[in-house]
Coordinates of N, CA and C in Angstrom, one line a residue:
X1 N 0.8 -1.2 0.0 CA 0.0 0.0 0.0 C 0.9 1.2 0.0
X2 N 0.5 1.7 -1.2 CA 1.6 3.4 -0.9 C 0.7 4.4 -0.3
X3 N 1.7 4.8 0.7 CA 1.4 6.2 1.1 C 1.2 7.6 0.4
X4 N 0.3 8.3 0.3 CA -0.1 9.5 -0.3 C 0.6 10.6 0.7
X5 N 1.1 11.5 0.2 CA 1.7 12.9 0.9 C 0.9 14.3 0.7
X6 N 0.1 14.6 1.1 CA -0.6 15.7 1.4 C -0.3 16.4 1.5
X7 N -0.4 17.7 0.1 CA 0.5 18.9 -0.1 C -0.8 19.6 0.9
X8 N -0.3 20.3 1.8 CA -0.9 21.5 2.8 C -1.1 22.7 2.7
X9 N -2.2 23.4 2.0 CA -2.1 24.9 1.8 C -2.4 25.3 3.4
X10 N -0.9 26.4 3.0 CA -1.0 27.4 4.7 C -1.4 28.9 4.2
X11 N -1.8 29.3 4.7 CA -2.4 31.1 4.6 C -1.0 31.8 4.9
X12 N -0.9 32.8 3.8 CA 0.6 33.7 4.1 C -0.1 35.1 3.8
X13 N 0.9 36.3 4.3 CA 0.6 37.5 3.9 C 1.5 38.6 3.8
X14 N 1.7 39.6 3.2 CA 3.2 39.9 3.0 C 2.9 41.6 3.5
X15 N 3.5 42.0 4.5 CA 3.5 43.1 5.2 C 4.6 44.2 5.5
X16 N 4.5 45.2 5.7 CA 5.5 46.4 6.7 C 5.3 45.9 7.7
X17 N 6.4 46.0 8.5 CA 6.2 45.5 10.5 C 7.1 46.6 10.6
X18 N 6.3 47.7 11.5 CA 7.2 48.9 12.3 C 8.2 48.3 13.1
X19 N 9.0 49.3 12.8 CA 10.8 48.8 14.1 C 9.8 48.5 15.5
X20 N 10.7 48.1 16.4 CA 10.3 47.9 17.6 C 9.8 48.8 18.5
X21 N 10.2 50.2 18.2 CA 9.5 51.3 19.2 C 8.3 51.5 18.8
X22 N 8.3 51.9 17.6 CA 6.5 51.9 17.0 C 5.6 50.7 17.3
X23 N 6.4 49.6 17.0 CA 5.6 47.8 17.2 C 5.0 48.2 18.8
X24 N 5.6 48.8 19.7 CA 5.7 48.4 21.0 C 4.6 49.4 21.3
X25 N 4.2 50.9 20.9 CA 3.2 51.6 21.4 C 1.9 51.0 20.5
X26 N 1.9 50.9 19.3 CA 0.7 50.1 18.7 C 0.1 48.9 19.4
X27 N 1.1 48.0 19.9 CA 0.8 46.4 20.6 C -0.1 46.8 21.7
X28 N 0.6 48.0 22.5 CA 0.2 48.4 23.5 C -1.4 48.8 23.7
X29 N -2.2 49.6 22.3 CA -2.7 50.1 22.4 C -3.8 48.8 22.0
X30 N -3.7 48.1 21.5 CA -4.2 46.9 20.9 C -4.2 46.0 22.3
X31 N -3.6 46.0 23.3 CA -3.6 45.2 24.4 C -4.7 46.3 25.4
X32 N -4.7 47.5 25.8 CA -5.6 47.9 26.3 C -7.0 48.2 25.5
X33 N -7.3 48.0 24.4 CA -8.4 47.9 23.8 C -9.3 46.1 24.2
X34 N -8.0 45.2 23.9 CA -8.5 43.6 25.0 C -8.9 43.6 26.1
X35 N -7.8 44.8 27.1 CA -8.6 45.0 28.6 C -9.4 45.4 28.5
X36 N -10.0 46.3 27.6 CA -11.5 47.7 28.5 C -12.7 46.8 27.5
X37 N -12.6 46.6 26.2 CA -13.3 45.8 25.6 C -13.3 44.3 24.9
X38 N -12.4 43.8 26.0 CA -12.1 42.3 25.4 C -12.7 41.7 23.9
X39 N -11.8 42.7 23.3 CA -11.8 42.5 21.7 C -10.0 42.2 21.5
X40 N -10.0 40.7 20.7 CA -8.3 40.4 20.9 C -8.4 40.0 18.8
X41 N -9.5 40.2 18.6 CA -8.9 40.1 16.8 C -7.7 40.5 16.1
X42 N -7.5 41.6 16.6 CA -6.6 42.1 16.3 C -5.0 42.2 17.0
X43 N -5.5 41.0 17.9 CA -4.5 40.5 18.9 C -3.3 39.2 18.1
X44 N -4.1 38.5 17.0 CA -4.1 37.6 16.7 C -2.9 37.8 15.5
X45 N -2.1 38.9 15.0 CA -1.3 39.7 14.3 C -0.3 40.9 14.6
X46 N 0.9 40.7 14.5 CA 1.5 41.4 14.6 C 1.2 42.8 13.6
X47 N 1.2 44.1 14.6 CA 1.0 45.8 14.2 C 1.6 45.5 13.1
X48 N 0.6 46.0 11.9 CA 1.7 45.9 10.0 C 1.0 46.9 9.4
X49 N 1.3 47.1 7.8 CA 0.5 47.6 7.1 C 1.0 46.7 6.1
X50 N -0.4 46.3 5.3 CA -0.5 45.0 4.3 C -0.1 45.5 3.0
X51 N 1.1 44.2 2.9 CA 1.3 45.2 1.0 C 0.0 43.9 0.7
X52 N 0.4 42.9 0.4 CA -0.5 41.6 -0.1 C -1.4 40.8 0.8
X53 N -3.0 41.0 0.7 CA -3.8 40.4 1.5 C -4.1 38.9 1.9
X54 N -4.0 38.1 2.9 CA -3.9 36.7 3.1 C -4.2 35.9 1.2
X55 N -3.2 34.8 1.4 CA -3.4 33.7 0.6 C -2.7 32.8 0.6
X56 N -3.2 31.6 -0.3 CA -2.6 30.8 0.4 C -1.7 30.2 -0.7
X57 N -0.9 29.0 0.0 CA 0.3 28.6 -0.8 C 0.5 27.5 0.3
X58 N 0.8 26.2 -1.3 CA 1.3 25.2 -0.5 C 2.6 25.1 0.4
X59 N 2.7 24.5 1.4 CA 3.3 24.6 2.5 C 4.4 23.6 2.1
X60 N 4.7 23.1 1.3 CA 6.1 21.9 1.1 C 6.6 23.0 -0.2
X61 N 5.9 24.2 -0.4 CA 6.3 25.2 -1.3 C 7.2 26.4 -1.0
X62 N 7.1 26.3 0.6 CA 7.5 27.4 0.8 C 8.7 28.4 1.1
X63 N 9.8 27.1 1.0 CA 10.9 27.8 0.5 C 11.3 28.5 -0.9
X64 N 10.7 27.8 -1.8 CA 10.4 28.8 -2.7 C 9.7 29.7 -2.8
X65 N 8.7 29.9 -2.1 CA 8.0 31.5 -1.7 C 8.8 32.2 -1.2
X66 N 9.8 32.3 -0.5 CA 10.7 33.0 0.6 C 11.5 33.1 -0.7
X67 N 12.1 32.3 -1.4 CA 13.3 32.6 -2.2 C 12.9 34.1 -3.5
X68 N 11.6 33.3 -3.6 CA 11.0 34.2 -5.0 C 10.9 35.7 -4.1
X69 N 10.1 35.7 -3.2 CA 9.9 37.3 -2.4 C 11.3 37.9 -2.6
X70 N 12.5 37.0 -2.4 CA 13.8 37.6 -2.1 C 14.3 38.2 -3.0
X71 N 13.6 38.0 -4.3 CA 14.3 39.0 -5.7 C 13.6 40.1 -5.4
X72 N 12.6 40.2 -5.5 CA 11.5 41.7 -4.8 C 12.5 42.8 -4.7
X73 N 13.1 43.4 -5.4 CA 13.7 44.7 -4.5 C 13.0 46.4 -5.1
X74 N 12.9 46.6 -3.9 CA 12.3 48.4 -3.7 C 13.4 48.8 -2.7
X75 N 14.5 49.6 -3.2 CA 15.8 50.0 -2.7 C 15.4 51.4 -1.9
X76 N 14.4 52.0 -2.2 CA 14.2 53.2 -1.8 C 13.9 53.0 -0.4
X77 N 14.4 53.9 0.6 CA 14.7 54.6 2.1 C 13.5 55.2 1.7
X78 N 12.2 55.5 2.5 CA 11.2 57.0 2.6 C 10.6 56.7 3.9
X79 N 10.2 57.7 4.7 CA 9.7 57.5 5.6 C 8.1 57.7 5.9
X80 N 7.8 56.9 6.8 CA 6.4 56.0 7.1 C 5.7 56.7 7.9
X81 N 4.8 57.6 7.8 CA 4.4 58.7 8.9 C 3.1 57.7 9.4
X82 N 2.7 58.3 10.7 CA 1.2 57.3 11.6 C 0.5 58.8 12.1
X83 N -0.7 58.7 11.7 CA -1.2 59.6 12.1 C -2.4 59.9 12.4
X84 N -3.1 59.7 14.1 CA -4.2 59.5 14.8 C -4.6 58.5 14.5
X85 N -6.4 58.5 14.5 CA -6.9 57.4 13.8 C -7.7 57.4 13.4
X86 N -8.6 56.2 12.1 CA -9.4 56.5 11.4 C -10.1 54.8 11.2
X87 N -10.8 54.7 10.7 CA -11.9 54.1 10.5 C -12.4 53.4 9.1
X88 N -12.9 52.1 9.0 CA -13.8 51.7 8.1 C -15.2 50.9 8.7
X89 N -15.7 51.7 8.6 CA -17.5 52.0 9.5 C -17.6 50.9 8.8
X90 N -18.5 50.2 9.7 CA -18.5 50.5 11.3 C -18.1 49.4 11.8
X91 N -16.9 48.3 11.3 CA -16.0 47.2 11.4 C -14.7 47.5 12.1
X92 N -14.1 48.3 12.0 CA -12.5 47.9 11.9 C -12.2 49.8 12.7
X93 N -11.7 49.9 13.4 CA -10.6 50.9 14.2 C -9.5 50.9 13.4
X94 N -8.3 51.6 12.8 CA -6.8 51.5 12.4 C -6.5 53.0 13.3
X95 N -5.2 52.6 13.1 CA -3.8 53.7 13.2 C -3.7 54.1 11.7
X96 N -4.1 55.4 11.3 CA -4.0 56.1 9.9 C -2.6 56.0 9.8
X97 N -1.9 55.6 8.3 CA -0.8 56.3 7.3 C -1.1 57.0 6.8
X98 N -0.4 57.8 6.4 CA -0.1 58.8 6.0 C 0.3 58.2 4.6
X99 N -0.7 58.6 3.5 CA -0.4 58.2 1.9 C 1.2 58.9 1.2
X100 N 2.0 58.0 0.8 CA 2.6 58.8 0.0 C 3.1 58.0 -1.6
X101 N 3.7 59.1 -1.8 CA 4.2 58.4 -3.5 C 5.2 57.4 -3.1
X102 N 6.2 57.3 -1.9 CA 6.9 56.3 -2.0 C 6.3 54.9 -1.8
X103 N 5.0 55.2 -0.7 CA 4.4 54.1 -0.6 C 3.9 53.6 -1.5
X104 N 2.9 54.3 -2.4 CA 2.1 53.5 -3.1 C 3.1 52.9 -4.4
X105 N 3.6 53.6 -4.7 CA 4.6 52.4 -5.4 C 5.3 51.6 -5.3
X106 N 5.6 51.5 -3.7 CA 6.3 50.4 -3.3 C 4.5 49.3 -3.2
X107 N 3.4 49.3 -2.7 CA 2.5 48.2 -3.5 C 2.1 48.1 -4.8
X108 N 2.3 49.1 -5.3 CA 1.8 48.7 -6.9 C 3.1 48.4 -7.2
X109 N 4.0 48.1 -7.5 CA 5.4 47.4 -7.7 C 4.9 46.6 -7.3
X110 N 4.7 45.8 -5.9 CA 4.5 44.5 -5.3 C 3.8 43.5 -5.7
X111 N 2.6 44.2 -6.2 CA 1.5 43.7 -7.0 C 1.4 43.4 -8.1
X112 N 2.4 43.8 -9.0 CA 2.7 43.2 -9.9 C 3.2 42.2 -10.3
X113 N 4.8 42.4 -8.8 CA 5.7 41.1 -8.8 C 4.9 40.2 -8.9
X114 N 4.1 40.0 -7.8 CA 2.8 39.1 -6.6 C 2.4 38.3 -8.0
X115 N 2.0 39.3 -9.0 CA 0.8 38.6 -10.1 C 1.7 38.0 -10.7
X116 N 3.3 38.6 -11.2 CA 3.7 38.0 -12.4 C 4.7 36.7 -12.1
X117 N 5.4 37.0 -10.3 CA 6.4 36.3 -10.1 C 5.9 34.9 -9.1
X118 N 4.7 35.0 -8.6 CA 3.7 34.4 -7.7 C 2.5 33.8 -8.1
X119 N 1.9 34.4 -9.2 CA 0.4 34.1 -9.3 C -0.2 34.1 -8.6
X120 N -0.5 35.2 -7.9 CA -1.1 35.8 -6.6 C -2.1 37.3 -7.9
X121 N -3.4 36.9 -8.0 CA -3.8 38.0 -8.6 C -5.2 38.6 -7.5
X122 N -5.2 38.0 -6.5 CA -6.1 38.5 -5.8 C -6.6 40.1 -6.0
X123 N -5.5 40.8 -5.6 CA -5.4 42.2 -4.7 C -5.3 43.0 -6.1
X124 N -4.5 42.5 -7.1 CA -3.9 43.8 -8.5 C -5.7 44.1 -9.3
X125 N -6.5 43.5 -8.9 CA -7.7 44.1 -9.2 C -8.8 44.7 -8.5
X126 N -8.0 45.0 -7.0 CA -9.3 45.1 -6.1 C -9.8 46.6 -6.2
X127 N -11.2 46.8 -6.4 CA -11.4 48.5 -6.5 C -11.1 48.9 -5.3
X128 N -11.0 48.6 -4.2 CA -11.4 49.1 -3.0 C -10.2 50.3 -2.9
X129 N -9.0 50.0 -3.7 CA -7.9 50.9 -3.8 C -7.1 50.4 -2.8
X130 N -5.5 51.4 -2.7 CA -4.8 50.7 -1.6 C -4.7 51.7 -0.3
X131 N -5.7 51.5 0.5 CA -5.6 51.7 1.8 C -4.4 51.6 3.4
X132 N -3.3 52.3 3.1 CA -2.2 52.0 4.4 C -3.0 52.1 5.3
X133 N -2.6 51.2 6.3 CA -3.4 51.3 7.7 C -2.8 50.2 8.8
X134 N -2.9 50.7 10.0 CA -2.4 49.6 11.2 C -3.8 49.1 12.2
X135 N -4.2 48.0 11.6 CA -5.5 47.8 12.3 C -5.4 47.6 14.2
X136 N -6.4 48.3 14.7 CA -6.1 47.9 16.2 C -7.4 47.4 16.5
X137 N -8.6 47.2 15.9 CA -9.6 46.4 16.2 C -10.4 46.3 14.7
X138 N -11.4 44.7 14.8 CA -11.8 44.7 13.9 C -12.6 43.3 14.3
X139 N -12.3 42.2 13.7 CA -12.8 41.3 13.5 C -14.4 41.0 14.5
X140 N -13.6 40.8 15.7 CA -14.5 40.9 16.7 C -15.4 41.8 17.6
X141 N -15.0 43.0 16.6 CA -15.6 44.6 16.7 C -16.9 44.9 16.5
X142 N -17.9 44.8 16.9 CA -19.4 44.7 16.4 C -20.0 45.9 17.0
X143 N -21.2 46.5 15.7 CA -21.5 47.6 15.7 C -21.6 48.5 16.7
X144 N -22.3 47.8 18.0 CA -22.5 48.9 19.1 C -21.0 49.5 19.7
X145 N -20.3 47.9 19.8 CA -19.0 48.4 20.3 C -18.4 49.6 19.6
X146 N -18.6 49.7 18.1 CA -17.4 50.3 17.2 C -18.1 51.5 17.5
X147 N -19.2 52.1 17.4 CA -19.5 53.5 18.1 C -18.8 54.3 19.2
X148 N -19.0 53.3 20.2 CA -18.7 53.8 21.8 C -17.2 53.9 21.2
X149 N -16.6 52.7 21.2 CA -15.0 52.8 20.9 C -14.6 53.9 19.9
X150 N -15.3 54.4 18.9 CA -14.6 55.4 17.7 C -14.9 56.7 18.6
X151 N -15.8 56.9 19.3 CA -16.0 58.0 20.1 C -14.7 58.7 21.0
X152 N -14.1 57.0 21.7 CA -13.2 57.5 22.4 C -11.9 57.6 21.5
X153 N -12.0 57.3 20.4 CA -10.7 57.1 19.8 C -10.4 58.4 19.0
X154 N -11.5 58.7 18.3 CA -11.6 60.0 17.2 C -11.0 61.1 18.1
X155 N -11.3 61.1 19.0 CA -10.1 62.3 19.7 C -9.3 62.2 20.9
X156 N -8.9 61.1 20.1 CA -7.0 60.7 20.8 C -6.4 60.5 19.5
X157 N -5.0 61.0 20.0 CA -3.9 61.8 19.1 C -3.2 60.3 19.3
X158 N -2.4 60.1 17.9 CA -1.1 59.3 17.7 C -0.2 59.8 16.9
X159 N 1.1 60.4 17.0 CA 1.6 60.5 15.6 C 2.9 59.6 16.1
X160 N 3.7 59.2 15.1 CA 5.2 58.7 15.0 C 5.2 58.3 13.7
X161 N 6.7 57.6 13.4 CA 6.6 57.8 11.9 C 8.0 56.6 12.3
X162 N 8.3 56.0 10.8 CA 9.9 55.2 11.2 C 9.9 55.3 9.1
X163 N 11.3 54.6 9.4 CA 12.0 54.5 7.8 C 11.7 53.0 7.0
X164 N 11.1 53.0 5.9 CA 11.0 51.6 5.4 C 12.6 51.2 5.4
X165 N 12.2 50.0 5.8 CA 13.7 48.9 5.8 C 13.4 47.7 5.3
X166 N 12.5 47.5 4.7 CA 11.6 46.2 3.7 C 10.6 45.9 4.8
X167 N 10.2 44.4 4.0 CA 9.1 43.6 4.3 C 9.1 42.4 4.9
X168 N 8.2 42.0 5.4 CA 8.0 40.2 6.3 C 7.0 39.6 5.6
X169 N 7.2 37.9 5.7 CA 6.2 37.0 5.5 C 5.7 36.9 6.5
X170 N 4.6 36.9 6.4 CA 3.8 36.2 7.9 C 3.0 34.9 7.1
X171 N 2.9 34.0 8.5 CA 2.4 32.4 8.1 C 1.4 33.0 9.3
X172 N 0.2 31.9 9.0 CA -0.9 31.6 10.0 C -0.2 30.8 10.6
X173 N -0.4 30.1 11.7 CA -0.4 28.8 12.2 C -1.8 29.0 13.3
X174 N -1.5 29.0 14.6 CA -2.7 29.5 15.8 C -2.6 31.0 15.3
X175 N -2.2 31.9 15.4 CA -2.1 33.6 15.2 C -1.2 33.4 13.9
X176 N -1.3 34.8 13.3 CA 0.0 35.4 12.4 C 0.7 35.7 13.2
X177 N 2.1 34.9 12.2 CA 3.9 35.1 12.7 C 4.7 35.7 12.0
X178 N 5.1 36.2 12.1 CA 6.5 36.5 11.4 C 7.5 35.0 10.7
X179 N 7.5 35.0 9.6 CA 8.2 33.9 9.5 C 9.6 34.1 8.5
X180 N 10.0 35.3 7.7 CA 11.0 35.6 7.1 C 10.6 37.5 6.7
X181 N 12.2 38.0 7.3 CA 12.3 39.5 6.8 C 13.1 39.5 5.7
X182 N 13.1 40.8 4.9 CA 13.4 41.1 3.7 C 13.7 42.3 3.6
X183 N 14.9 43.1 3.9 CA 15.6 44.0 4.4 C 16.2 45.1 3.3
X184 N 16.0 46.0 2.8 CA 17.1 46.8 1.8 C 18.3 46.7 2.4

């Protein structure tokens, strides 16, 4: 009797992860939003802003996903500004970016690679446009909550900013991990 080997699709997603000082006041703010309104959806991912939205990829594949990302290069240094917060009503809380030209072509670059080097065409057609953002609640965010919560959030101030220094893969497993960086 031969054994069959069961190729495994795992969920991956390809992100900005702020340096550690920014990671550390975002996490924070995401960990007292668990305490006052034990909402942890957003607990379940490391503070990012998404170049490519969850997909998946066979898992006995995935050294070649890490290798192919590794050609990816966007050499350009610009910096990453955060500023207060804002909203997609009446689901989701974020930490606003700040739009710029370096950013958005560093995802439409991505999106391209994604389609041409990946076959990843999810996202290079989505209208919804490309939205920077650092989610601090959501999934388990439900309408009454997201009122009272935007109330107190809409006027509390955040700004800080850091320097792109590339990108991470994140893998599902129980939560999103960090599973390879990609550094200029």
């Amino acid at each position: 009797m031969f054994a069959l080997t069961m190729e495994r699709n795992k969920k991956y997603f390809v992100a900005i992860i702020p340096p550690d000082s920014v990671f550390e006041k975002i996490e924070n703010i995401k960990l007292e939003i668990f305490n006052e309104y034990k909402l942890k959806g957003a607990l379940r991912s490391p503070s990012h802003i998404t170049l490519h939205r969850p997909f998946s990829w066979k898992s006995d594949r995935e050294n070649e996903l890490i290798e192919k990302l590794g050609t990816f290069h966007f050499n350009k240094k610009f910096l990453i500004q955060l500023y207060n917060f804002n909203t997609f009503s009446p689901r989701v809380i974020y930490v606003d970016v700040k739009k710029s030209n370096e950013l958005t072509d560093l995802h439409y670059l991505f999106m391209g690679f994604a389609k041409r080097e990946l076959g990843l065409f999810n996202e290079l057609n989505d209208l919804r446009g490309f939205y920077p953002h650092i989610t601090i609640a959501f999934r388990d965010l439900k309408k009454q909550q997201f009122y009272k919560m935007w109330e107190k959030f809409e006027k509390k101030t955040f700004e800080d900013q850091f320097n792109y220094q590339g990108f991470s893969l994140l893998c599902l497993d129980k939560k999103w991990e960090i599973l390879h960086n990609f550094t200029i």
